Structures are given as structure tokens and as C-alpha cells.
């Protein structure tokens, strides 16, 4: 075992950023492979840690940071966070490889007419990419509220720059919108964190349970949660998401949607739900309703979309509704299912966004109206898209099935024995049909039906774009068949934390 | 407790002596430089003296640290109650240190920035004198000394704002600044007379001993109001801020950095010191809280749609003053620590922002954000440092701005004023909008209307150094926190000791 | 205390006059005069208080006033210099014409 | 544990693993060439058959392994773990064998039928995956694994209905215009969504049960049934809700009213698919599940007197009988051959559901009810598969799905004609074919139940039997008898219409042979009851219920079969005469007959429009939903959220800016005014705050 593995996981992407920058300045698009190297290393580290965590141990590293302001710098990998870490690391590793071809296309498109485009574009892209990944990983590992907040905001800035510099359409305005919405959420979160500090006298996450006994606990919890809900883009706070996810460069969308917004859910679980479950359960009913609305609303709006990336963005909102629903149940199975769904949604949605990217590069349009019958021309992509769709719609043997039934089992667990609550839970479960409906409709519109005249010449994507997706699909299937990998560490942890 | 220090045994504290000496000799050096043709001599002279200043502050600090809670009193002719005197404590040294740091950086920056201008002897003299003024304010032990240095700082800054007198802008701005600021000084004088009338002394220790904690009478409240106006104009608390958006942008780049970065904070520091010595926090708390909210909100709204980069930064300075007022209004050591930390951090961030803006105006001659689209792609290092400073100003973690803001908001919650914290964070989010707008425009693809090259290496080096400091203090705030903590404790917990150090002699 | 009242009243009046002058006068030179009045209000206050405080003439107050007068002098001098420059640029002494910088 | 379990009981494990592995290997095998791939598919299916056949000795000996647990799938912190396990008992063995055997025959048939299709790899993938999933569904010992199989078959069904995903016009279903036509990809989606709706209802019920019972395992659920049933019943209404939700899955999967509308459209897939999935096996999954669960509710109501438990049986019986009638009535007017068969499938499954429903309506009816349900499932699987495969031959030959494009085909396709006729007669319940005995068993179980409701449902079922014979004669006649249609004549001119090859008719012949054998065994059973298939199944199921420790009443008075047999005969006569007159002999022109009276016209149009259920569903769930989402998008997302927040918030601040900026006049006099005013305001505020003035 390497010393301080988590610190390495955090620092290696950060420290390799300048190197990757310099390399990409010379090597252009091949910078993507350079970015993959440190991420592979951290992935291996995490897998080594996973071995430890699966044995029931959690790995904590603690460093002195600023004793004057009551700060320590801790990094934690336990049965919950290790899965988030692995998901983020894996997705970012694969997406970095995927980016090689995609960003080449993107720059060609952007600099149309100019013969040469600058290699520093690649350098900037991969440097920001690494920072973004480090931000996400740090957020998940943090054990201290301020440290957490630091990384929470740190993942915002590079992603904003990535949208602003490499996005589509009105990317500048959308980038700002994305930044400001989540930033407003984050500052409200900050008030909550600070209030929590004044109750407990400590910024440690492990000290948070003490907040629950404070009379102001509901207010504090709500302040913290609002911040996370904005990140998760639950109904009412979701407006930035379709824009940001649709107009971000597709590899970034493929990280934003699967990896980042779910961190909101993870954080809400980690900071509020688990330590203050009594407070959280006060809001259980409202949150369940809210989650249901989010689920249905996201689904309905997805139906209304023609742009395939916007469609996926709305479906992410809907999927966040599922996660939210699981959390709102405040039951072991529900919360574990929600966290599991983070992983399975991550896998599925990453595949789908990358498929959208493939469509953009190979077909040259994002409008589903202009697509159709593409399964003919790109069978592999179609198959991958199907696996992605099944993963988010919860069709076995994908991981989505496992996570969704855990979520719903938890929902019923918490609502029974009351009859009307059971009916409500049943209604919420029925609404999942909508997911099947809109995802399949997307598949149908894009891949089925007669092939339009103009798309006869479309070719299958190169292996550098499809190979990462095949890996993701395989993992989704493996987790679907053998969910114990996750549940064995997740369920007991959540169970013991919920009490 | 009171010891005569080798560093301050002379009638002036060492930093002040250094600056005054530097400022005083600069005209001669300037003359010499003109004669010999060694034109860079005066720049180097100024740099040398500001560096010396920094070193002497460090020495002074080391001396103070040797025995915690110590107050060094050095008086001009005679004993404290009657004569003007300096009372050097950690708080004063902290503030003087902020001045020295930013002053040094600004002077170094000026080396290239001002090279095309004439009358540089005058310029550097004034800069050094302005720094001397601020250092004097920071170290002053009585109100009268404070006033004298206050005016020194003021007068130098009036001239510096209007330094580019061949343009209409600086003149207009300078005149407005002068009138308003002098009005503030008149109010300050008036408040001095009131204090004098009430306590018979102007020495901080004595007046604190006699005024602090007494039942607030109308006279005392009148005094407080007058003080707020007196210091408020200089520190640009809304609604006394109207001069600032004119004066700061019109000054030359390094002067803007100094003005925004430290001059207005000196006003705030003086306000903090005097009000805290004179009143218990319960008297002024709500007023300051209200002023804080008004200041932040108005300034942020005004900054939202500014097209002039430096004007936008000027408004942002006003809003930052609002944040610092939060700490002041809590009246706790923790809150004051936040304010002090923010003074330091803001001096770095805003200093950097203005210096980076200086780079841009220096290279392009433009200040309009819309017209400057894509400038960041041409000047990457400037852009990098500007972005770091702007993010810091917006309170993004990993920058020092976040640390101080979070302490400020946290102190507001700790002092039972969560509304203030909420107002603060919302304003902070609002302010992000215009910082982002600047960054967004600058990093966008250029529209090819102008070409620009990266600024000279020295200027960029200063920028990058400051950016590095911002990140360093953001990620490892411990040293800054320790100093600010010691400073604020000096004010809050060391009050009795402070009084005793002077009175009990 | 009662002996102070006329002084305080006149200080108050001077304050009003000074502020009024600054608010209402268009002429830049007159504004500087208003500023001077404002300073003098404070000075007068000092002098009056230095008389009444201790029962004897307190040298502290007096000396401060002396110093303050010098300082105002400097300010006014700088101000006048700026007026001159302003006149060069704007061709007027009307302060309300100096409004190119706003918003 | 582990491999040991598999090596001890290889049959049940390999049965579903082999086809699944085969499915996953298909893309690789396709690289080796088309012939290898097709051969491999047949072999995989054959391996599945062998595996299931290896379980038959257990069935015969009566010493079956029961619950075989392999490993822990998910461990819960506070509840027993969810284990991967198989439940091998007579019920699952019988159904697994039916599934694998018919699937194998159809795989063989497919080799001929699908010959030359460029997308055969995908076909085999879904086909084999289907077989695996279906066997998993049948064999699994817990709800979650069952659901995996359940969703798996749904997915394969979706993939195969939409097999012709290019949506060429000739593969569209429906019509003729103005009746809407649906492309295959649409139909596949419809099937998946509608059955998916049922699935989530089932899922909800599973979670309610899990909450109270703490287990997903069927045997444990049966064992602990009294406890958790009474716990659920403690909340009034909850048990009924659970029962109804639980039925949601079977209703959806087995295409029962009100979720039956997907099955007719499922005919858009290739015919072998319709035969296997949408007639013989997958749609029986619901029947299987109901059979699997009925002991639980039987115990609840009849042994422990939990009143609400009867909801399960009442609901399924009523739904079954009603669906049987509903679908049969629609089958009488269907124009597409496969659709007529599809309606007939729905109707026949209705019978099975009815049988399982009445199983709980009387204390002694459980065993006869279950038996007749399973028996009918078995016999229906055989003859309906045969019917579909024959229909496939016919459609293949005439290149049209419409019966009015056929006619007189017996001239060219004698083998198909005979095979289809036998199957159709079995479907109609003509003695002594298997359909007769199984349908009779269903009727008889209604008598076993003995409740008024059961009698009422028996009448409905009997009327349906008449309709069944009528529509069977109709589709047989329209296809094989009468004069050839213009279409056929044109085809004949172009190229010779020919009989299907042996690779296609041999599997059908095997199916038909089984139909006849079972029918004959039934006949023999009249004299030697131990040989009657019904009796054999009953014995096995009795053993199973005994093992489950279901207390069955010791002595049940068996109702005389004479009544039901004569009822069947009467109904056959009724339906047969009508069918003969209208179609076989063509004495009455159906068109003129319908046109003759407005009431008949009305009835015709009612039936033709599928009781207006399909249009209604489309109006609500498709058009309504789409309109709803458009409205929400337009009036909420765009107007309120987007315009309001996205543009409104910045607008608010811009407005504020333009207001506030007026303070910054640039005029010095105003600035001085602010100072003065602020001074006064500060003073007053301070005085107010401190002095309480």
C-alpha cells in the first residue's frame, strides 16, 4: 500500500495539471492520454483502498490545516464515499480518453475556416479538466465542512470555464447562469455550515450529529440542503441544468450530469441526512412530494425536447428525483439505494451523453427530428445507448435495476403502515413508467425508423470513443448482476449511521 | 510593561521614520537623477525605502511578539496625555504591515507602469508620504497624531488621484475627492473637539478610560455620528461613497491599487480603533450592521452593469468595505479578526485586481469591458492573476478572500446576527455576477478589434506574486489568521492592558 | 456650561453654513470657502472647549487648532490648484458642470 | 455453496444460464459466419431443453429439490439476506419444460422462417436471452430474481416486437385506414411501457410485502404468510391494495384487461416471436406468478380468515372472465390473421386467470383451480404456438398480414392447412383435442368453487367458448377455404405460392402431435383416470401444496363433469353453426349481415374499435400526456421558470441598477447633500435606538 493514498488521489490530479498542460501544448489532442495516466494511477489506488473498505474498514487521513480557525484537513474513504470516488475517477478517466476525438472535432468545428487551431486550446482544456476532477474527488473525500466547501466550489470554477470556453450556443451566458445558480446555492449552504459550526464548535463533519439537538437545527438543515438541492437541480431549482448540460462540451456534460450533480445528493446525505436523520425526517413528506414532482417534471420535460443533449439533461433532473426520493425515505434501503443510484445513473448517463457526443461528431446534429434509423449505421453505438437507457430506466440486468428497487423498497419501508402513504409510494413508483417511456422514445427517434436520406453515409464512431463506453456498460452490467460489491459496504454503513 | 524600544526610542517609530526619510529625500534624489541622467535612481530609491519599511515593520513585529500583549509607547516630546504619541501594538503593526506590503508591491509595479509619465519625483514622494500617512494612522496613539497623519495621507492621495492632470477625468475626480474627503476631515476634527470636550484628552488610552462604557448620552451619540461621518467618507461607506467610483478609476494603476487596497481600509481601521476604544459595541452594533448591509447592497448593484473595468472594481471595493463592517458590527474579537483579515486579504486581492487592470489599460489603453473582449487570451498571465483576484473578491474558496469572508459571516452568526450573514452571502453571490462578467468577457474569443501583448515582465511578476499570495493564504491561512487574531485580541482583550500601558505609567 | 452655549450655537451655525455652502454653491472657489467654514466650526469648538474645560486655557486644544489650521491650509491649497486645472479643462468654475464622471 | 450447488443440481441452473450465455456469445459467433451462428443458436436452445428435461425425473419421482440457494446476493444489515436461489417444484418444472421445449421448436422453425435476414444476430441474441430470462423467471425462488427475469423477458419482447426497427411500410400493423397503422418500433415501445406499468405495480406490492414479511423468498413467504398477511391486514384496505398491486404485474404481462392493449400490437414482430413470446410463453408469466402466489392468499382467507385476502381471487377471477369475453369478441372481427390469434391468446389467458381466480373462491377449489389453470396453460401453449407458426407460413406465402388477402390457401399449402386446422380445433375446444380437456377443467373448477360469483363467471366463460369456436372457424375459413382473393391470384400469377419447407412444418407437426396425444390421453383418462393429463398434473401440484404445508380440505365433493361437458358441447354447437353459416359454408355474407341492422353495425364498430379502449388509452396516455407536457413546457417551463427565473432575475437586478445608479449623479452638491442627510439620519437613528426617543 502506498503511503497516504487519499492524499495522493487528491494531489496527483492537481499536481499533474501543469505537466499535462505543458504536454498538451506540444502534443495537442494527445494530451487526453496524458490526462488518463494520473487518473489511472489514482483509480488503481482507489481500487486498492476498496479492497480495504470492503473488509469493513474505513480509511481516514487527517492533516493539520489551520488550527486557528478550527480546521483540519481530512480525507475519508468509507463504504459510502469510496463508491462516489470510484465512479468519479472511472468516469473522468474514460471521458478523458473519449475527449481526445471529441475535442478534436469540437475545435475543428469551432475554428472552421481557420486552417490551424491552437494546441493551447487542448492544453487549457485538459488542465481545467484535471482541476475539475480533483475538485469533485476532494468534495467527496472531505471530512471537514470548510474543506468540503472549498472543493465544492473548486469543482465549479473549472467546469464553468470549460462551458464558457468550449461550450455551444450561448455558452457565455449559460456558463454564467450555471455558475451563479450553483454559487447562490453554495453560499446559502455556507450560511448553514457556519451556523452548524456555531452549534457544535467544530467544522468536522463527524461533529454534525450534535446539531440535531439544537432548536435551530431545522433552519440549519434547510440552509444546507438548499445549497445541495440547487446542485442536484431538484424541481424549482433546476433551471440552470438543461442549459448547462446541453451546451457544455459533451465530455463535460458527461461528467456534469453523472458525476457532479449527484455529488449534491451525496453531500446532502453525508451532511444532513445521516447525521441529522431526525431533522431530515421531519421534512420527509415534503421532500417525497418534491422528489416526485422532480421525477415527473423532469420526465415530462424530457419528452418535450428535441435536442438530444437537452433531453438527457432533463432526464438527469428526473433521475435526481429518484435519488431524492430515496433520500426522503430516510430508511436504510432508500438512502443506500439513492447512493447506489448515483453510481448506476452515473454509468448510464455517462454512456448516454457520450453517445450524444458520438451523434454530434458522426451525424453532425443534435436534433432528434433529423435523426432516425441510426441503428443501421452505428449498431455498436445503438447497443451502448440501449444499455445506457436501460441503466437509467432500471431494466435488469443493469445496475439501475438494483438501485431503483432498493430506493423503492426504502420508500415503502418508510411509508408503511399508513395506507395513504402506501398509495403515495405506489403512485411514485408508477411514475417510473414515464422514465421507460421517454427513454425508449428517445431511442426510437434516434436509432429506429427509416434512415433519413442525408444520413446514409454516417459511420460508426472510432474505437477511442466507443471503447470507454463499452467499459462503462460492462461495469453497469456487472453491478447489476453482482450488486453486493456495493451493497455489502453501503448498506451496513448507512444502516449504522441512520441508527 | 512599557519599554522603550531600540527601534522606537527615537521620537518616531522606525517604519514611519523610514518612510518619512524616504519621502523627504526623494526630491533631492530626483534632482540628482535629473542631473546625472540616472533616471531610474528615484524608482530604485522608492523601492528601497518601501522595502526597508517592510523590513522595519517585520522587526517591530518580532519585538512585539517577544512578549505578547506588549504595547510600545513612543511619544513626541513629553508624556502621552499631552503630547502626540505613538502606541505600537500588534493591531497597529498589523495594519502598518498591510500598508507596507501593498505599498511595496505598488511601488515595484510603478517602476514600469509609470515610466512613460513625467514628474515622477513628485509621484514617488507622494506615494511614500501617503504610505507614511497610513502608517502614522495605524500606529498613532492619540487622536491628534492620527489626524495629522490622516491629513498627510489625504493630501497626498488627492494629488495622486489628480496626478495625470493633463486629462479632465483625474481633475474632476480629484476635486470631488478632495471636497468630500476634506469635509470628512472637518467632521473628524469636530468629533475630536467633542471628545476633547467630553474627556479633556485626545490620547486613546485616556479617552477610552474615561468614555468607554458610560451611559450613552446624546452628546456621545452625536460624537459617534460625527465619527462615522468623519471616517466614513474616507472609507467610502454608503452613502458617503460617491467620490470613490470617480477617484479610484481615474488614478494611475498602482495608485488605484493603493487607494482601493489600503487607503479606504485605513479609514476603516481608524473607525474600528476609535469607536472600539470609545464605545462598547452595543452602542454601535445595529448602526454598523445597517450600514454594512446598505453598503454591500448598493455597491454590488452599482457594480453589476459597469462597463468600465476600474470603475467596476471601485464599486467592488465599496462592497468589500461593507463586509468589513460586518466584523466591526459584531464587536467580538472573532469578528474583528475577520475584518482585519479581510483588510489584509482585500489589500492583496483588490491591489492585484487594480494592478492587473493596470496591465490591461497599460497595454491596450482601454478600460471598457465590452470592448476588451478576449483580452485575456492575449495576456494570459495578467488574466490568470486577474481571475484569481476576482474569484477571491467573490469569495471563492481556495483564495484568501474566502477565508476572511467566511470568518466574517461566521462571526455574524456567532454574534446572533444571522440575517447579516445571509445578507452578506447573498451579496457575495451577487458580486460574483459581475466578477464573472468581467472574466467571461476577457476569456472569450477575441473579435479581432485590437491586438495586445502581455505586459512587461516586472509588472506581471508582481501580479503573479500577489496571485500566489492570495492562493497561499487561501489554502494555508494559518499565518494570516494568527496575526489577525493577535491584532484583534489586542483590541478586544488587551484593552485594559492598552490603557494601563499608557495611563499607568 | 452655560458660558459654552453661545459658542456651541455658533459652531452649529457655522456647521450649517459650511454644509449649506457645499451643497448649494456652484462656484468651486466658494465650495472651498465652505470647506474652510466647516473646518473653522470645528476649530472654534476646540477653542471654546479648551477654554471651558479645565478652567484654564488648555494648551492642548489651542495647539491642535494651530496645527489644524496649517493642515486645512494645505488642503485648500491643493484644492485651489485643482480648481485651476479644472478651469483649464472645463472652462468654467461651475462645479455642476463637472459631471462627466457619473454612474 | 457455490459451484457445488450447481454441480449437484445442474439442470435448473444451466437451463437459464446456457441460453443467456449463448445470447451474450451471439455477437462473437456471428463473426464465425451465419451458418455457425444459426446452428449455435439451435444448439443453445437444445441445451436448455436438455437441462429442463433433466428435471423431469424429479417430477415423476416426486422428490424434487425444492429451494436451492446458491449464494447471498444482497446482505441487509437488519433483515435476512436476499439470496440467489431457484425453486424447483412441480409448478416450475412443468412450466420450464413447456417453455424450453416450445422455444426449441420455434428456434428451429425460425431458422427457416428468418432465413436470410441480415439482422439475425440481434434476433438470436434477444431470442436466446428471452429463453434464459423466461426460465429464470419461472425457476427463481424469490421476487427479485423473478423480477430480473420478468423485466428481461419484457426487454426481449420489446426488442423482438420492434425487430423490424427500420419501420418499412410492409411491417406496419393495423389498418386498413382509417384505422391507425403502427410501425413496429412503436408497437415494441407500447408493449414495454404498458407491461412496464404492470411491473411497477407488482414492484410496489413486493415492497409492501417485503416490509412486513422481511423476505422475498416464495417459500418463506408462504410459510410466514399468516404473520405478515395479518400484519398487513391490520391497516384496513392495505391488503386489498397489496393484492391488487400484486396482480398488476401478471395483468400487464399476461395482457389482461385493463392492460391488454399491447398484445395485439405486439404482432408487429416476426411471427416466430409472436408464437413464442406473445402466445406460448412470456404472456403466461403472469399466470405462473398468480399460480405461485395463490397458496399465500388461500391460506390467508381460508385458513386464517383474513377477509381482505379474498380480493386477490375475486379480482383475478373477474378480470380473467371479463378479459376472455372481451378479447374473444374482438377476435371475431379482426382482419389481420395474427391479430385474431393475439385476441384469442388474450382470451385464452383470461381462462387461465379465471381458473386461478376461482381456485380461491371455494375452500376445495384450490387444487382443481390451479390444476386447470396450469393444464390450460400447457395445452394453450402447444396449440397457440402451432397456430402462430402456421399463420407465419401463410403470411410468409402470401406476403400480407390481412386475411382478406388470403383465402383458398389449402390448395397450395395442404400441410399447413391440416396443422392449423388441428390447432384451431383444439383452441375451440373440440373433443378430443387437448383444448377440450383443459377448457373443461377450467369450467369444472368454477363448479368446484361453488360460489355464485363462480357460476356467473362460468356463464361468461361458456359464452366465450362459443365465440372462440366462431372466430376459429372464421380465421381458418378466411385463410384456407373459399375462393382465393385477388391478392392471392396476383401472387400466383407472379410466382407460385408454395408450401413451407420441412424445417418450418416439422416443428408445427410436433406441436400438433402433442396436442393430439394429450387429447387422446384425456380420452383414455375417462376410463383410466391415472393416465389423464389433468389427473397427473393435479397429483404433482397436490404434492407441491402438501410440501408447502397448505392445509387442503381432506375431502372435496367432485362435481360431475357431465354438466360442463354438455355446456361445452352446447356452446360449440352454437359457435360452430354460426361460424359454419357465415364463413365455412358462406351462406350468409357477414358484411351484409352487419349492414342489415344499425344495432349490429354499432356492435361491429364497437368491436372493431376494440371497445374503444385502445383509442381511449391513446387519447389519455399518449396524446393527453404529450399535450400535457407541451402545455407544461410552454406555460410553466418556458414561461415561468425560464422567463421568470432565467430572464426575470437578471431583469430585476438590471432594474435595480438603473434605479440605484441615479444616486450617483456626478454632481458634487448632491454628494454633499447625502453627507448631510446621512449625518442627520445617523444621529436620529442613534438617538432612537439608544435613547428610546
Short mmCIF file of C-alpha atoms in Angstrom, two decimals, chain B residues 1-10 58-74 86-94 138-139 273 486-491 493-502 505:
data_model
loop_
_atom_site.label_atom_id
_atom_site.label_comp_id
_atom_site.label_asym_id
_atom_site.label_seq_id
_atom_site.Cartn_x
_atom_site.Cartn_y
_atom_site.Cartn_z
CA UNK B 1 5.19 46.52 30.57
CA UNK B 2 6.04 49.63 28.72
CA UNK B 3 9.53 49.56 27.42
CA UNK B 4 11.45 51.93 25.37
CA UNK B 5 12.41 50.01 22.36
CA UNK B 6 15.62 50.48 20.47
CA UNK B 7 13.53 50.56 17.36
CA UNK B 8 11.23 53.27 18.56
CA UNK B 9 13.24 55.11 21.12
CA UNK B 10 13.64 57.88 18.72
CA UNK B 58 8.91 42.97 10.50
CA UNK B 59 11.49 43.91 13.10
CA UNK B 60 8.93 45.77 15.08
CA UNK B 61 6.64 42.82 14.93
CA UNK B 62 9.34 40.48 16.11
CA UNK B 63 9.95 42.73 19.01
CA UNK B 64 6.30 42.83 19.94
CA UNK B 65 5.98 39.13 19.61
CA UNK B 66 8.77 38.58 22.07
CA UNK B 67 6.40 39.47 24.87
CA UNK B 68 2.76 39.06 23.98
CA UNK B 69 0.38 41.83 24.71
CA UNK B 70 3.08 44.37 24.86
CA UNK B 71 2.44 47.95 23.84
CA UNK B 72 5.32 50.15 22.87
CA UNK B 73 4.70 53.78 23.53
CA UNK B 74 6.86 56.31 21.85
CA UNK B 86 2.51 56.54 19.07
CA UNK B 87 1.29 53.48 20.78
CA UNK B 88 2.52 50.49 18.91
CA UNK B 89 0.61 47.30 19.49
CA UNK B 90 0.06 44.24 17.37
CA UNK B 91 -3.03 45.76 15.85
CA UNK B 92 -1.20 48.87 14.69
CA UNK B 93 1.70 46.83 13.41
CA UNK B 94 -0.63 44.52 11.60
CA UNK B 138 -2.01 52.85 12.10
CA UNK B 139 0.48 53.49 14.82
CA UNK B 273 -9.97 51.58 16.61
CA UNK B 486 -3.35 38.58 17.78
CA UNK B 487 -4.27 42.01 16.46
CA UNK B 488 -7.94 41.70 17.19
CA UNK B 489 -7.30 40.26 20.62
CA UNK B 490 -5.13 43.22 21.29
CA UNK B 491 -8.05 45.47 20.62
CA UNK B 493 -9.00 41.60 25.21
CA UNK B 494 -5.97 43.81 25.53
CA UNK B 495 -7.98 46.94 26.00
CA UNK B 496 -7.25 47.18 29.68
CA UNK B 497 -3.62 46.47 29.11
CA UNK B 498 -3.50 49.09 26.44
CA UNK B 499 -4.96 51.66 28.75
CA UNK B 500 -2.75 50.61 31.56
CA UNK B 501 0.32 50.70 29.40
CA UNK B 502 -0.20 54.34 28.76
CA UNK B 505 2.96 54.84 33.75
#
